PDB file of C-alpha atoms in Angstrom:
ATOM      1  CA  MET A  21       0.133  -0.230   0.105  1.00 88.00           C
ATOM      2  CA  LYS A  22       1.069   3.062  -0.819  1.00 95.00           C
ATOM      3  CA  ILE A  23       0.724   6.678   1.415  1.00 97.00           C
ATOM      4  CA  GLY A  24       1.162   9.927   0.473  1.00 97.00           C
ATOM      5  CA  ILE A  25       2.031  12.166   3.327  1.00 97.00           C
ATOM      6  CA  LEU A  26       1.606  16.083   2.777  1.00 97.00           C
ATOM      7  CA  ALA A  27       4.902  17.807   3.012  1.00 96.00           C
ATOM      8  CA  VAL A  28       4.579  21.734   2.662  1.00 95.00           C
ATOM      9  CA  GLN A  29       5.001  22.084   6.559  1.00 93.00           C
ATOM     10  CA  GLY A  30       4.839  20.208   9.889  1.00 87.00           C
ATOM     11  CA  ALA A  31       5.938  17.250  11.219  1.00 85.00           C
ATOM     12  CA  PHE A  32       5.564  15.294   8.729  1.00 94.00           C
ATOM     13  CA  ILE A  33       8.573  13.062   8.439  1.00 94.00           C
ATOM     14  CA  GLU A  34       8.124  11.876  11.895  1.00 95.00           C
ATOM     15  CA  HIS A  35       4.784  10.205  10.431  1.00 96.00           C
ATOM     16  CA  LYS A  36       6.940   8.858   7.324  1.00 96.00           C
ATOM     17  CA  LYS A  37       8.917   6.896   9.724  1.00 95.00           C
ATOM     18  CA  ARG A  38       6.443   5.136  11.935  1.00 95.00           C
ATOM     19  CA  LEU A  39       4.356   4.072   9.332  1.00 97.00           C
ATOM     20  CA  GLU A  40       7.404   2.418   6.522  1.00 96.00           C
ATOM     21  CA  GLU A  41       8.084   1.027  10.723  1.00 95.00           C
ATOM     22  CA  LEU A  42       5.032  -1.077   9.573  1.00 96.00           C
ATOM     23  CA  GLY A  43       5.575  -1.536   6.139  1.00 96.00           C
ATOM     24  CA  ALA A  44       3.916   0.819   4.441  1.00 96.00           C
ATOM     25  CA  GLU A  45       5.222   2.586   1.178  1.00 96.00           C
ATOM     26  CA  CYS A  46       5.506   6.516   1.886  1.00 96.00           C
ATOM     27  CA  PHE A  47       6.078   9.466   0.018  1.00 94.00           C
ATOM     28  CA  GLU A  48       6.131  13.262   0.038  1.00 96.00           C
ATOM     29  CA  ILE A  49       3.354  15.412  -1.397  1.00 97.00           C
ATOM     30  CA  ARG A  50       4.992  18.400  -2.358  1.00 95.00           C
ATOM     31  CA  ASN A  51       3.182  19.809  -5.170  1.00 93.00           C
ATOM     32  CA  LYS A  52       0.986  18.801  -8.312  1.00 94.00           C
ATOM     33  CA  SER A  53       3.078  16.962  -9.894  1.00 94.00           C
ATOM     34  CA  ASP A  54       3.377  14.418  -6.785  1.00 94.00           C
ATOM     35  CA  LEU A  55      -0.566  13.776  -7.508  1.00 92.00           C
ATOM     36  CA  ILE A  56      -0.209  12.025 -10.507  1.00 90.00           C
ATOM     37  CA  HIS A  57       1.157   9.160  -8.287  1.00 84.00           C
ATOM     38  CA  GLU A  58      -2.492   6.804  -6.700  1.00 90.00           C
ATOM     39  CA  ILE A  59      -2.134   6.398  -3.155  1.00 95.00           C
ATOM     40  CA  ASP A  60      -4.517   4.016  -0.763  1.00 96.00           C
ATOM     41  CA  GLY A  61      -4.274   6.814   2.003  1.00 98.00           C
ATOM     42  CA  LEU A  62      -3.566   9.933   3.230  1.00 98.00           C
ATOM     43  CA  VAL A  63      -1.611  12.037   6.047  1.00 98.00           C
ATOM     44  CA  LEU A  64      -2.314  15.382   6.643  1.00 98.00           C
ATOM     45  CA  PRO A  65       0.647  16.203   9.656  1.00 97.00           C
ATOM     46  CA  GLY A  66       0.601  18.944  12.302  1.00 93.00           C
ATOM     47  CA  GLY A  67       2.495  22.145  12.234  1.00 91.00           C
ATOM     48  CA  GLU A  68       0.408  25.724  11.147  1.00 92.00           C
ATOM     49  CA  SER A  69      -2.751  25.490   9.825  1.00 92.00           C
ATOM     50  CA  THR A  70      -3.389  28.106   8.489  1.00 90.00           C
ATOM     51  CA  VAL A  71       0.653  28.248   6.892  1.00 93.00           C
ATOM     52  CA  GLN A  72      -0.341  24.360   5.321  1.00 95.00           C
ATOM     53  CA  GLY A  73      -4.169  25.702   3.790  1.00 94.00           C
ATOM     54  CA  LYS A  74      -2.062  28.517   1.659  1.00 95.00           C
ATOM     55  CA  LEU A  75       1.023  26.437   0.818  1.00 96.00           C
ATOM     56  CA  LEU A  76      -2.217  23.905   0.161  1.00 96.00           C
ATOM     57  CA  LYS A  77      -3.621  26.594  -2.757  1.00 95.00           C
ATOM     58  CA  GLU A  78      -0.021  28.433  -3.570  1.00 96.00           C
ATOM     59  CA  LEU A  79       0.900  24.781  -4.931  1.00 96.00           C
ATOM     60  CA  GLU A  80      -2.442  23.878  -6.171  1.00 96.00           C
ATOM     61  CA  LEU A  81      -2.830  20.795  -4.222  1.00 96.00           C
ATOM     62  CA  PHE A  82      -5.991  21.726  -2.914  1.00 97.00           C
ATOM     63  CA  ASP A  83      -8.328  20.464  -4.916  1.00 97.00           C
ATOM     64  CA  GLN A  84      -7.456  17.783  -6.177  1.00 96.00           C
ATOM     65  CA  LEU A  85      -6.548  15.847  -2.158  1.00 97.00           C
ATOM     66  CA  GLN A  86     -10.383  17.028  -0.961  1.00 98.00           C
ATOM     67  CA  GLU A  87     -11.954  15.672  -3.956  1.00 97.00           C
ATOM     68  CA  ARG A  88      -9.835  12.671  -3.464  1.00 97.00           C
ATOM     69  CA  ILE A  89     -11.037  12.297   0.358  1.00 98.00           C
ATOM     70  CA  LYS A  90     -14.800  13.119  -0.550  1.00 97.00           C
ATOM     71  CA  SER A  91     -14.267  10.177  -3.051  1.00 97.00           C
ATOM     72  CA  GLY A  92     -13.804   7.868   0.210  1.00 97.00           C
ATOM     73  CA  LEU A  93      -9.609   8.195   0.646  1.00 98.00           C
ATOM     74  CA  PRO A  94      -8.532   7.200   4.161  1.00 98.00           C
ATOM     75  CA  VAL A  95      -6.968  10.106   5.614  1.00 98.00           C
ATOM     76  CA  LEU A  96      -5.068  10.426   9.204  1.00 98.00           C
ATOM     77  CA  ALA A  97      -5.341  13.862   9.994  1.00 98.00           C
ATOM     78  CA  THR A  98      -3.165  15.298  12.735  1.00 97.00           C
ATOM     79  CA  CYS A  99      -3.296  18.650  15.490  1.00 95.00           C
ATOM     80  CA  ALA A 100      -3.102  21.227  12.215  1.00 95.00           C
ATOM     81  CA  GLY A 101      -4.554  18.091   9.822  1.00 97.00           C
ATOM     82  CA  LEU A 102      -7.843  18.433  12.081  1.00 98.00           C
ATOM     83  CA  ILE A 103      -8.303  21.690  11.240  1.00 96.00           C
ATOM     84  CA  LEU A 104      -8.086  21.460   8.236  1.00 97.00           C
ATOM     85  CA  LEU A 105     -10.380  18.598   7.338  1.00 98.00           C
ATOM     86  CA  ALA A 106     -13.371  20.596   9.897  1.00 98.00           C
ATOM     87  CA  GLU A 107     -16.055  21.472   8.846  1.00 97.00           C
ATOM     88  CA  ASN A 108     -16.481  24.757  11.191  1.00 95.00           C
ATOM     89  CA  LEU A 109     -14.200  26.208  13.341  1.00 94.00           C
ATOM     90  CA  LYS A 110     -15.106  28.041  16.343  1.00 91.00           C
ATOM     91  CA  ASN A 111     -12.398  31.028  16.310  1.00 76.00           C
ATOM     92  CA  ASP A 112     -11.547  31.104  13.018  1.00 80.00           C
ATOM     93  CA  SER A 113     -13.343  32.076   9.659  1.00 83.00           C
ATOM     94  CA  VAL A 114     -11.262  30.328   6.848  1.00 87.00           C
ATOM     95  CA  ARG A 115     -12.526  26.312   5.908  1.00 91.00           C
ATOM     96  CA  HIS A 116      -9.983  24.243   4.189  1.00 96.00           C
ATOM     97  CA  PHE A 117     -11.199  20.793   3.182  1.00 97.00           C
ATOM     98  CA  ALA A 118     -14.512  20.504   5.118  1.00 97.00           C
ATOM     99  CA  THR A 119     -15.051  17.766   4.942  1.00 98.00           C
ATOM    100  CA  LEU A 120     -15.283  16.301   8.791  1.00 98.00           C
ATOM    101  CA  PRO A 121     -18.595  17.154   9.918  1.00 98.00           C
ATOM    102  CA  VAL A 122     -17.370  18.396  13.715  1.00 98.00           C
ATOM    103  CA  THR A 123     -16.805  21.883  15.136  1.00 97.00           C
ATOM    104  CA  VAL A 124     -13.493  22.533  16.002  1.00 96.00           C
ATOM    105  CA  VAL A 125     -11.696  25.003  18.689  1.00 92.00           C
ATOM    106  CA  ARG A 126      -8.540  25.889  17.831  1.00 88.00           C
ATOM    107  CA  ASN A 127      -5.844  26.218  20.743  1.00 81.00           C
ATOM    108  CA  ALA A 128      -7.810  24.876  22.745  1.00 78.00           C
ATOM    109  CA  PHE A 129      -5.784  23.666  25.779  1.00 72.00           C
ATOM    110  CA  GLY A 130      -3.757  27.202  25.747  1.00 65.00           C
ATOM    111  CA  ARG A 131      -0.350  27.942  23.706  1.00 59.00           C
ATOM    112  CA  GLN A 132       2.641  26.380  24.239  1.00 53.00           C
ATOM    113  CA  LEU A 133       2.426  25.801  27.988  1.00 54.00           C
ATOM    114  CA  GLY A 134      -1.112  24.393  27.139  1.00 60.00           C
ATOM    115  CA  SER A 135       1.369  21.253  25.703  1.00 82.00           C
ATOM    116  CA  PHE A 136       0.749  18.266  27.616  1.00 87.00           C
ATOM    117  CA  TYR A 137       0.850  14.306  28.013  1.00 90.00           C
ATOM    118  CA  ILE A 138      -1.682  11.788  29.209  1.00 91.00           C
ATOM    119  CA  GLU A 139      -2.508   8.007  27.920  1.00 94.00           C
ATOM    120  CA  GLN A 140      -5.900   8.029  27.453  1.00 94.00           C
ATOM    121  CA  GLU A 141      -8.526   5.308  26.019  1.00 96.00           C
ATOM    122  CA  PHE A 142      -9.076   5.180  21.845  1.00 97.00           C
ATOM    123  CA  GLY A 143     -12.198   3.273  20.792  1.00 96.00           C
ATOM    124  CA  THR A 144     -11.202  -0.629  20.977  1.00 96.00           C
ATOM    125  CA  LEU A 145      -7.564   0.027  21.125  1.00 97.00           C
ATOM    126  CA  GLY A 146      -7.651   0.691  24.890  1.00 96.00           C
ATOM    127  CA  LYS A 147      -4.600   2.953  26.022  1.00 96.00           C
ATOM    128  CA  VAL A 148      -2.440   4.976  23.824  1.00 97.00           C
ATOM    129  CA  PRO A 149      -0.065   8.314  24.042  1.00 96.00           C
ATOM    130  CA  MET A 150      -1.459  10.959  23.466  1.00 95.00           C
ATOM    131  CA  THR A 151       1.191  14.554  23.031  1.00 94.00           C
ATOM    132  CA  PHE A 152      -1.270  17.483  22.674  1.00 92.00           C
ATOM    133  CA  ILE A 153       0.627  21.271  21.336  1.00 90.00           C
ATOM    134  CA  ARG A 154      -1.520  23.826  21.164  1.00 88.00           C
ATOM    135  CA  ALA A 155      -4.198  21.550  20.224  1.00 90.00           C
ATOM    136  CA  PRO A 156      -7.437  21.927  18.742  1.00 93.00           C
ATOM    137  CA  VAL A 157     -10.333  20.435  20.408  1.00 93.00           C
ATOM    138  CA  ILE A 158     -13.455  19.067  18.895  1.00 96.00           C
ATOM    139  CA  GLU A 159     -16.736  20.530  20.111  1.00 94.00           C
ATOM    140  CA  THR A 160     -19.082  19.453  18.407  1.00 96.00           C
ATOM    141  CA  VAL A 161     -19.749  16.670  16.035  1.00 97.00           C
ATOM    142  CA  GLY A 162     -22.151  16.397  13.378  1.00 96.00           C
ATOM    143  CA  LYS A 163     -24.714  12.566  11.949  1.00 94.00           C
ATOM    144  CA  ASN A 164     -22.223   9.638  11.906  1.00 96.00           C
ATOM    145  CA  VAL A 165     -19.390  11.090  13.307  1.00 98.00           C
ATOM    146  CA  GLU A 166     -17.981   8.166  16.368  1.00 98.00           C
ATOM    147  CA  ILE A 167     -16.106   9.216  18.952  1.00 98.00           C
ATOM    148  CA  LEU A 168     -13.340   7.542  19.476  1.00 98.00           C
ATOM    149  CA  SER A 169     -11.248   9.474  22.489  1.00 97.00           C
ATOM    150  CA  VAL A 170     -12.109  11.534  25.404  1.00 95.00           C
ATOM    151  CA  VAL A 171      -9.723  13.342  27.401  1.00 91.00           C
ATOM    152  CA  CYS A 172      -9.971  16.062  30.862  1.00 78.00           C
ATOM    153  CA  TYR A 173      -7.567  19.112  30.263  1.00 64.00           C
ATOM    154  CA  SER A 174      -7.122  19.019  33.913  1.00 58.00           C
ATOM    155  CA  GLU A 175      -6.677  17.013  37.470  1.00 46.00           C
ATOM    156  CA  ASN A 176      -9.930  18.770  38.627  1.00 47.00           C
ATOM    157  CA  ALA A 177     -12.351  18.486  35.867  1.00 48.00           C
ATOM    158  CA  LYS A 178     -15.591  17.974  36.282  1.00 50.00           C
ATOM    159  CA  GLU A 179     -17.524  16.145  33.636  1.00 48.00           C
ATOM    160  CA  ASN A 180     -18.279  19.120  31.406  1.00 58.00           C
ATOM    161  CA  ASN A 181     -14.567  19.545  31.561  1.00 75.00           C
ATOM    162  CA  LYS A 182     -14.626  16.608  29.480  1.00 84.00           C
ATOM    163  CA  LYS A 183     -13.269  17.559  25.376  1.00 91.00           C
ATOM    164  CA  ILE A 184     -13.208  15.374  22.454  1.00 95.00           C
ATOM    165  CA  VAL A 185      -9.540  14.805  21.323  1.00 97.00           C
ATOM    166  CA  ALA A 186     -10.295  11.794  18.143  1.00 98.00           C
ATOM    167  CA  VAL A 187     -13.099  10.615  15.856  1.00 98.00           C
ATOM    168  CA  ARG A 188     -13.865   8.948  13.106  1.00 98.00           C
ATOM    169  CA  PHE A 189     -15.848   9.251  10.339  1.00 98.00           C
ATOM    170  CA  LYS A 190     -16.161   7.063   7.212  1.00 97.00           C
ATOM    171  CA  ASN A 191     -12.876   7.739   5.579  1.00 98.00           C
ATOM    172  CA  GLN A 192     -11.350  10.353   7.832  1.00 98.00           C
ATOM    173  CA  LEU A 193      -9.643   9.510  10.769  1.00 98.00           C
ATOM    174  CA  ALA A 194      -9.032  12.682  12.509  1.00 98.00           C
ATOM    175  CA  MET A 195      -7.354  13.664  16.113  1.00 98.00           C
ATOM    176  CA  SER A 196      -5.782  16.885  18.183  1.00 96.00           C
ATOM    177  CA  PHE A 197      -2.649  15.099  19.534  1.00 96.00           C
ATOM    178  CA  HIS A 198       0.284  13.636  18.089  1.00 96.00           C
ATOM    179  CA  PRO A 199       1.220   9.993  17.810  1.00 96.00           C
ATOM    180  CA  GLU A 200       4.091  10.189  15.981  1.00 95.00           C
ATOM    181  CA  LEU A 201       5.827  11.742  19.276  1.00 94.00           C
ATOM    182  CA  ASN A 202       5.035   8.296  20.987  1.00 92.00           C
ATOM    183  CA  SER A 203       6.643   4.711  20.234  1.00 90.00           C
ATOM    184  CA  ASP A 204       2.817   3.365  20.430  1.00 94.00           C
ATOM    185  CA  ASN A 205       1.378   1.770  16.704  1.00 96.00           C
ATOM    186  CA  LYS A 206      -1.605   0.798  16.996  1.00 97.00           C
ATOM    187  CA  ILE A 207      -3.215   3.928  16.109  1.00 98.00           C
ATOM    188  CA  TYR A 208      -1.127   3.930  13.134  1.00 98.00           C
ATOM    189  CA  GLU A 209      -1.770   0.095  12.813  1.00 97.00           C
ATOM    190  CA  TYR A 210      -5.141   0.715  13.100  1.00 98.00           C
ATOM    191  CA  PHE A 211      -5.255   3.703  10.050  1.00 98.00           C
ATOM    192  CA  LEU A 212      -3.349   0.926   8.330  1.00 97.00           C
ATOM    193  CA  GLU A 213      -6.620  -1.180   8.738  1.00 96.00           C
ATOM    194  CA  MET A 214      -8.602   1.250   7.162  1.00 96.00           C
ATOM    195  CA  LEU A 215      -6.528   0.824   4.046  1.00 94.00           C
ATOM    196  CA  GLU A 216      -7.445  -3.296   3.794  1.00 85.00           C
TER     197      GLU A 216
END
């Protein structure tokens, strides 16, 4: 199976290494000519979503990638990638691919000082390590969106402080955190199963 990794900005190399460890063939998508390749899956990495969104348009990648996602191409999106997929951004008027029926809040845990690590349940995979860096959260989900993980952002959090941090909608697997920064491969294995 061949996986394209958006490589215009952000933490794409780490995703590539993790997927290649599991035997996937990966290549970096940097410009329009890279889209001549047929791919079985797509990774939208963390980074700066505003910069990524701008470069997607300038490099003429946006329309083709959006169409492929809409047509069912499996996609793994982390942090900024989640923002690129979201239909709605609560604190931003800009929309990008808008293929994932969720409302996302950017920098929901605060800026860099709001970064943290936790181990939390993820769907049927059990506990997985989660590293949050200036992370967004999913405030609301639309119809048929499966919530895979929820975290409390403080030790004293009450029920209403639980935040949705991972979802799946059809071919789209999106999360607030960075699975590429930890050694646990369960999320990548789950993504590869989506490609089969």
